[in-house]
Amino acid sequence: MAYFRSCSYFFACVALWFLSAQAQGQPNGGSFVRIQRNQFVLNGSPFLFNGFNSYWMMHVGVDPAERNKVSEVFRDAAAAGLTICRTWAFSDGGDRALQVSPGVYDERVFQALDFVISEAKRYGIRLILTLANNFKDFGGKQQYVQWAKSAGETINCEDDFYTNARVKTYYKNHIKKVLARYNTITKIVYQNDPTIMAWELINEPRCQVDYSGKMVHAWVEEMAAYTKSIDNKHLLEIGMEGFYGDSIPEKKQYNPGYQVGTDFITSNLLKNIDFATIHAYPDIWLSGHSEADQTAFATRWMWSHWDDASKILKKPIVITEFGKSDKDSGFSVTSRDMYMSTIYRNIYNFARSGGGTFGGGLVWQLMSGTGMGPYYDGYEIILSQNPSTAGLISRQSNVMSSLSHLLSLTQGVEDDHMKDENTKMGRTGGDS
């Protein structure tokens, strides 16, 4: 009997691995990514991932003749095992604007976003969709407060975005509009589409008039509650870079010598925020320092926030932006690959040590190899033209997927053990 039980357990493990592999390989099979045990799960199994940023997709996709660039990147990303893409679901005023003016939307641009989501689904990639920008690119805070000023509001600075009632109403209306959008291609309302993994409130929120983080925190609390009141199926995150504020002063030592008006701990503790995010740009934040110093900072930055996520927040964490610019002096593809290798190794080690609390990382950024010069920012990676970097990315995808399967098996054994213990305790109680 013991032999047959062992064989049964073995084949059960193999079956579990196979089902988990299927779930990982076909992430858009109708299930939403959720959170259990402080980790991402998909179809009941741990979901660790490797991903990328391509902010430009909707903007490029407005022109049907350029949509092949979106498809190319998704195709190459899927071939490299990438399963998460972060991209903009906003463009406020200006060229190819989604929101032309408050509450007024260009249907052509919305159909471009429909296309992006449909292509992500086609290639088995999930999306993190960002709803606004701290910076003036594609409108951002500056456009929102300008709209309010034109409507007669007294505006003192861009940071009135976080406090002005009219501006907050504009932003809430945008949330509602995007979440309620009916996709003309997939025929699925966005808030019901599991292709979307998560909503992001704002890219890299910052506030110059209140470095404590309290002003941004109040805004996050209000907007997170509003978003969840409309859509509680999807995960929600803020879009923070990870800067520490006043709630735990000793944590400020991990900041790169300054603050940006956010409090990573306090805001990510909010019940409506499902997971935390950080960005890492030591080449910008520690400009002039050696590569060794910059890489060491990135490792400390990641460790500190992983420790926070595990012990204080008790939520998963993702590094949603990192990269290395070819505009830096002394840049080479080899140096970029070495830096990315360090980040990837950290992600894997923290994910393994923390039982999946560190969910994955999203490199900044992937682009098509043709006609995208105006979008280049120094961080662009073209997989078809960068074989060493593409190979590095593929290996990271593989090890994160393998770790997901390992965690599935480990937790399956733990669950079986707990069931056995509970059964034994039940029997003991019954006999007494």
C-alpha positions in Angstrom: 0.0 0.0 0.0 2.8 2.4 0.8 4.3 1.8 -2.6 1.0 2.6 -4.3 0.5 5.7 -2.1 4.0 6.9 -3.1 3.2 6.3 -6.8 -0.1 8.1 -6.5 1.5 11.1 -4.8 4.2 11.2 -7.5 1.6 11.2 -10.3 -0.5 13.7 -8.5 2.6 16.0 -8.3 3.2 15.5 -12.0 -0.5 16.3 -12.8 -0.3 19.4 -10.6 2.8 20.6 -12.4 1.2 20.0 -15.7 -2.0 21.9 -14.8 0.1 24.7 -13.4 2.2 24.8 -16.5 -0.9 25.0 -18.6 -2.2 27.9 -16.5 1.1 29.7 -16.7 1.3 29.2 -20.5 -2.2 30.3 -21.2 -2.7 33.2 -18.7 -5.8 34.6 -20.5 -8.0 31.5 -20.1 -10.7 33.5 -18.3 -9.3 33.7 -14.8 -8.4 36.9 -13.0 -5.0 37.2 -11.2 -5.7 37.3 -7.5 -3.8 37.5 -4.3 -3.6 34.8 -1.6 -1.0 34.2 1.0 0.6 37.5 0.1 1.4 36.3 -3.4 -0.1 36.5 -6.8 -2.2 33.5 -7.8 -3.7 32.4 -11.1 -6.2 29.5 -11.3 -5.4 28.8 -7.6 -1.7 28.4 -8.2 1.2 30.8 -7.5 1.8 33.2 -10.4 5.3 34.6 -10.7 6.1 36.5 -13.9 8.6 38.4 -16.0 7.3 41.4 -17.8 7.9 44.7 -19.7 6.8 48.2 -20.2 5.6 49.6 -23.6 3.8 52.8 -22.7 3.4 53.9 -26.3 1.1 51.2 -27.5 -2.3 53.1 -27.6 -0.6 56.2 -29.0 1.0 54.3 -31.9 -2.1 52.1 -32.4 -4.3 55.1 -33.3 -3.0 54.8 -36.9 -4.1 51.4 -38.2 -1.1 51.3 -40.5 1.2 51.3 -37.4 -0.6 48.7 -35.4 1.8 46.0 -36.7 4.3 47.5 -34.2 2.1 46.7 -31.3 1.6 43.2 -32.6 5.3 42.7 -33.2 6.2 43.6 -29.7 3.6 41.3 -28.2 4.7 38.5 -30.5 8.4 38.9 -29.6 7.6 39.3 -25.9 5.5 36.2 -25.8 8.3 34.3 -27.5 10.6 35.4 -24.7 8.2 34.1 -22.1 7.0 37.6 -20.9 3.5 37.5 -19.5 2.9 41.0 -18.1 2.9 44.4 -20.0 2.4 47.8 -18.4 1.1 50.5 -20.7 -0.8 53.8 -20.7 -4.6 54.0 -20.6 -4.5 57.8 -20.7 -3.6 60.6 -23.1 -4.9 63.9 -21.9 -5.1 66.7 -24.4 -2.5 67.2 -27.2 -1.6 64.9 -30.0 -3.8 61.8 -30.4 -5.5 62.5 -27.1 -7.8 59.9 -25.6 -9.4 62.5 -23.4 -9.6 65.6 -25.6 -11.2 67.7 -22.8 -12.8 66.7 -19.5 -15.3 63.9 -20.2 -14.8 64.2 -24.0 -13.1 61.2 -25.7 -11.8 60.4 -29.1 -13.4 57.1 -30.3 -10.4 56.5 -32.6 -8.0 56.5 -29.7 -10.3 54.3 -27.5 -10.4 51.8 -30.4 -6.6 51.8 -30.4 -6.7 50.8 -26.7 -9.3 48.2 -27.6 -6.7 46.8 -30.1 -3.9 46.8 -27.6 -6.0 44.8 -25.1 -7.1 42.4 -27.9 -3.6 41.8 -29.0 -2.4 41.2 -25.4 -5.1 38.6 -25.1 -4.2 37.0 -28.4 -0.5 36.6 -27.3 -1.3 35.4 -23.8 -0.1 38.6 -22.0 -1.8 40.4 -19.2 -1.8 44.2 -18.8 -1.3 46.7 -16.1 -3.1 49.8 -17.3 -2.0 53.2 -16.0 -4.8 55.8 -15.7 -2.8 59.1 -15.3 0.6 60.6 -15.3 2.5 62.7 -12.7 4.5 64.3 -15.5 3.4 66.4 -18.4 4.0 63.8 -21.0 0.6 62.8 -22.6 -1.1 65.5 -20.4 -0.7 64.4 -16.9 -1.4 66.5 -13.8 -0.5 69.6 -15.7 -3.3 69.1 -18.2 -5.9 68.3 -15.5 -5.2 71.5 -13.5 -5.1 73.6 -16.7 -8.5 72.3 -17.6 -9.8 73.3 -14.1 -8.1 76.7 -14.4 -9.8 77.3 -17.7 -13.1 76.4 -16.1 -12.6 79.2 -13.5 -10.9 77.4 -10.7 -8.2 79.1 -8.7 -5.1 76.9 -9.3 -1.8 77.6 -7.4 0.3 74.8 -8.8 0.2 71.3 -10.4 -0.1 69.7 -7.0 -3.6 71.1 -6.8 -4.3 67.9 -8.8 -4.4 66.1 -5.5 -6.8 68.5 -3.6 -8.9 70.5 -6.0 -12.5 69.1 -6.0 -13.1 69.8 -9.7 -9.8 68.2 -10.7 -10.6 65.1 -8.6 -14.0 64.9 -10.3 -12.3 65.0 -13.7 -10.0 62.2 -12.7 -12.8 60.1 -11.2 -14.8 60.5 -14.4 -11.8 59.2 -16.4 -11.6 56.1 -14.1 -15.3 55.5 -14.7 -15.1 56.0 -18.4 -12.1 53.6 -18.9 -13.4 50.9 -16.6 -16.9 50.9 -18.2 -15.4 50.9 -21.8 -16.9 48.2 -24.1 -14.1 46.7 -26.2 -15.2 46.9 -29.8 -12.9 44.0 -30.7 -13.1 41.5 -27.8 -16.8 42.5 -27.0 -15.8 42.5 -23.3 -16.2 45.5 -20.9 -12.8 46.4 -19.5 -13.8 45.9 -15.9 -14.9 42.4 -16.8 -11.8 41.4 -18.8 -9.2 39.1 -17.1 -6.6 40.1 -19.7 -6.2 43.2 -17.5 -4.2 42.2 -14.5 -4.4 45.5 -12.6 -5.2 49.2 -12.7 -2.5 51.7 -11.7 -3.8 55.0 -10.3 -1.0 57.2 -11.6 2.5 56.8 -13.0 5.1 57.9 -10.4 3.1 60.2 -8.2 5.1 63.1 -6.7 4.2 66.2 -4.7 6.5 69.2 -4.2 4.3 71.1 -1.7 4.1 68.3 0.9 7.1 66.0 1.2 5.6 64.2 4.1 3.5 62.1 1.8 0.2 63.0 3.5 -1.3 64.9 0.6 -0.7 62.1 -1.9 -1.8 59.6 0.6 -5.2 61.2 1.1 -5.7 61.3 -2.7 -4.7 57.6 -3.1 -7.1 56.7 -0.3 -10.0 58.5 -2.0 -9.2 57.3 -5.5 -8.5 53.7 -4.5 -11.9 53.5 -2.8 -13.6 55.0 -5.8 -12.0 52.6 -8.2 -12.8 49.5 -6.1 -16.4 50.7 -5.8 -16.7 50.3 -9.6 -14.5 47.3 -10.1 -13.5 44.8 -7.4 -12.5 42.1 -9.8 -9.2 43.6 -10.8 -6.1 44.2 -8.7 -5.2 47.8 -7.9 -1.9 49.5 -7.3 -0.7 53.1 -6.9 2.2 53.5 -9.3 4.8 54.5 -6.7 8.5 54.5 -7.2 9.1 53.4 -3.6 10.2 56.6 -1.9 9.8 56.6 1.9 8.0 59.4 3.8 7.5 60.5 7.4 5.7 57.4 8.8 8.9 55.5 9.4 11.7 58.2 9.5 14.5 55.6 9.7 13.5 54.2 6.4 14.5 57.5 4.7 18.1 56.3 4.7 17.2 54.1 1.8 16.0 57.0 -0.3 18.6 58.3 -2.9 19.2 61.4 -0.8 15.9 63.1 -1.3 12.1 62.7 -1.0 9.3 63.2 -3.6 6.3 63.7 -1.4 5.1 60.1 -1.1 5.1 57.6 1.7 5.6 54.1 0.5 4.6 52.4 3.7 1.4 54.3 4.7 -0.2 54.4 1.2 0.5 50.8 0.4 -1.1 49.7 3.7 -4.5 50.9 2.5 -6.9 48.0 2.3 -7.9 48.9 -1.3 -4.3 48.7 -2.6 -3.6 45.1 -3.5 0.1 45.2 -4.1 3.1 47.5 -3.9 5.4 48.8 -6.6 8.8 50.2 -6.9 10.9 51.6 -9.7 14.7 51.7 -9.8 16.8 54.2 -11.8 20.1 54.6 -9.9 21.7 55.9 -13.2 19.4 58.9 -12.8 19.0 59.1 -9.0 22.7 58.6 -8.3 24.1 60.3 -11.4 27.8 60.6 -11.3 28.3 57.6 -9.0 30.1 54.5 -10.2 28.2 51.6 -11.7 29.2 49.5 -8.7 27.6 52.1 -6.4 24.5 52.4 -8.5 24.0 48.6 -8.7 24.6 48.3 -4.9 21.9 50.9 -4.3 19.4 49.0 -6.5 20.0 45.9 -4.5 19.5 47.7 -1.2 16.4 49.4 -2.6 14.9 46.1 -3.6 15.8 44.3 -0.4 14.4 47.1 1.8 11.0 47.1 0.0 10.8 43.3 -0.2 11.4 43.3 3.5 8.6 45.9 4.0 6.2 43.9 1.8 6.9 40.7 3.7 6.8 42.0 7.3 4.8 45.3 7.3 2.5 45.4 4.3 2.0 41.7 4.0 1.3 42.1 0.3 3.1 41.2 -2.9 5.5 43.6 -4.5 6.6 44.2 -8.1 9.4 46.3 -9.5 7.4 47.8 -12.3 10.2 49.9 -13.9 14.0 49.3 -14.2 16.5 49.7 -17.0 19.8 51.2 -18.1 20.1 54.1 -20.6 22.3 54.1 -23.6 22.7 57.8 -23.1 24.9 57.2 -20.1 28.6 57.7 -20.6 30.4 54.3 -21.0 27.2 52.5 -21.9 27.4 49.1 -23.6 25.0 46.3 -24.2 27.2 44.2 -21.9 26.9 46.7 -19.0 23.1 46.8 -19.5 22.9 43.0 -19.5 25.1 42.9 -16.3 22.8 45.4 -14.6 19.7 43.6 -15.7 21.2 40.3 -14.5 21.6 41.7 -11.0 18.0 42.9 -11.0 16.7 39.6 -12.3 18.8 37.6 -9.8 17.5 39.8 -6.9 13.9 39.3 -8.1 14.3 35.5 -8.2 16.1 35.3 -4.9 13.6 37.4 -3.1 10.7 35.6 -4.7 12.2 32.2 -3.6 13.1 33.3 -0.1 9.7 35.0 0.5 7.5 32.3 -0.9 6.5 34.5 -3.9 6.0 37.8 -2.2 8.2 39.4 -4.8 6.0 38.7 -7.8 8.3 39.8 -10.7 9.8 42.7 -12.6 8.9 44.8 -15.7 11.9 46.1 -17.7 11.7 49.6 -19.2 11.1 49.2 -22.2 10.4 47.2 -25.3 9.9 48.7 -28.7 9.4 47.7 -32.3 12.4 47.7 -34.6 11.0 50.0 -37.3 10.0 53.6 -37.3 9.9 54.3 -33.6 12.8 56.8 -33.3 10.6 59.5 -31.8 9.8 57.3 -28.9 13.3 56.3 -28.0 14.4 57.5 -24.5 17.7 55.6 -24.2 16.2 52.6 -22.4 14.6 51.0 -25.5 15.2 47.3 -26.1 14.4 45.7 -29.5 14.4 42.0 -28.8 14.9 41.1 -32.5 18.0 43.3 -32.6 19.5 42.5 -29.2 20.1 38.8 -29.0 22.1 38.8 -25.7 19.5 40.9 -23.9 16.6 38.8 -25.4 18.3 35.6 -24.2 18.7 37.1 -20.7 15.0 38.0 -20.6 14.0 34.6 -21.8 16.1 32.9 -19.1 14.5 35.0 -16.4 11.0 34.2 -17.8 11.9 30.5 -17.5 13.3 30.6 -14.0 10.3 32.6 -12.7 7.9 30.1 -14.3 9.8 27.2 -12.9 9.7 28.8 -9.4 5.9 29.2 -9.8 5.6 25.5 -10.4 7.9 24.7 -7.5 5.8 26.8 -5.1 2.7 25.1 -6.4 4.1 21.7 -5.5 5.5 22.9 -2.1 2.2 24.5 -1.1 0.3 21.5 -2.3 2.3 19.3 0.0 1.8 21.8 2.9 -1.9 21.8 2.3 -2.1 18.0 2.2 -0.1 17.9 5.4 -2.4 20.3 7.1 -5.4 18.3 6.0 -3.9 15.1 7.4 -3.1 16.8 10.7 -6.7 18.2 10.9 -8.1 14.8 10.1 -6.0 13.2 12.8 -7.1 15.9 15.3 -10.7 15.2 14.3 -10.3 11.5 14.9 -8.7 12.1 18.3 -11.4 14.4 19.3 -14.0 11.9 18.2 -12.4 9.0 20.1 -12.2 10.9 23.3 
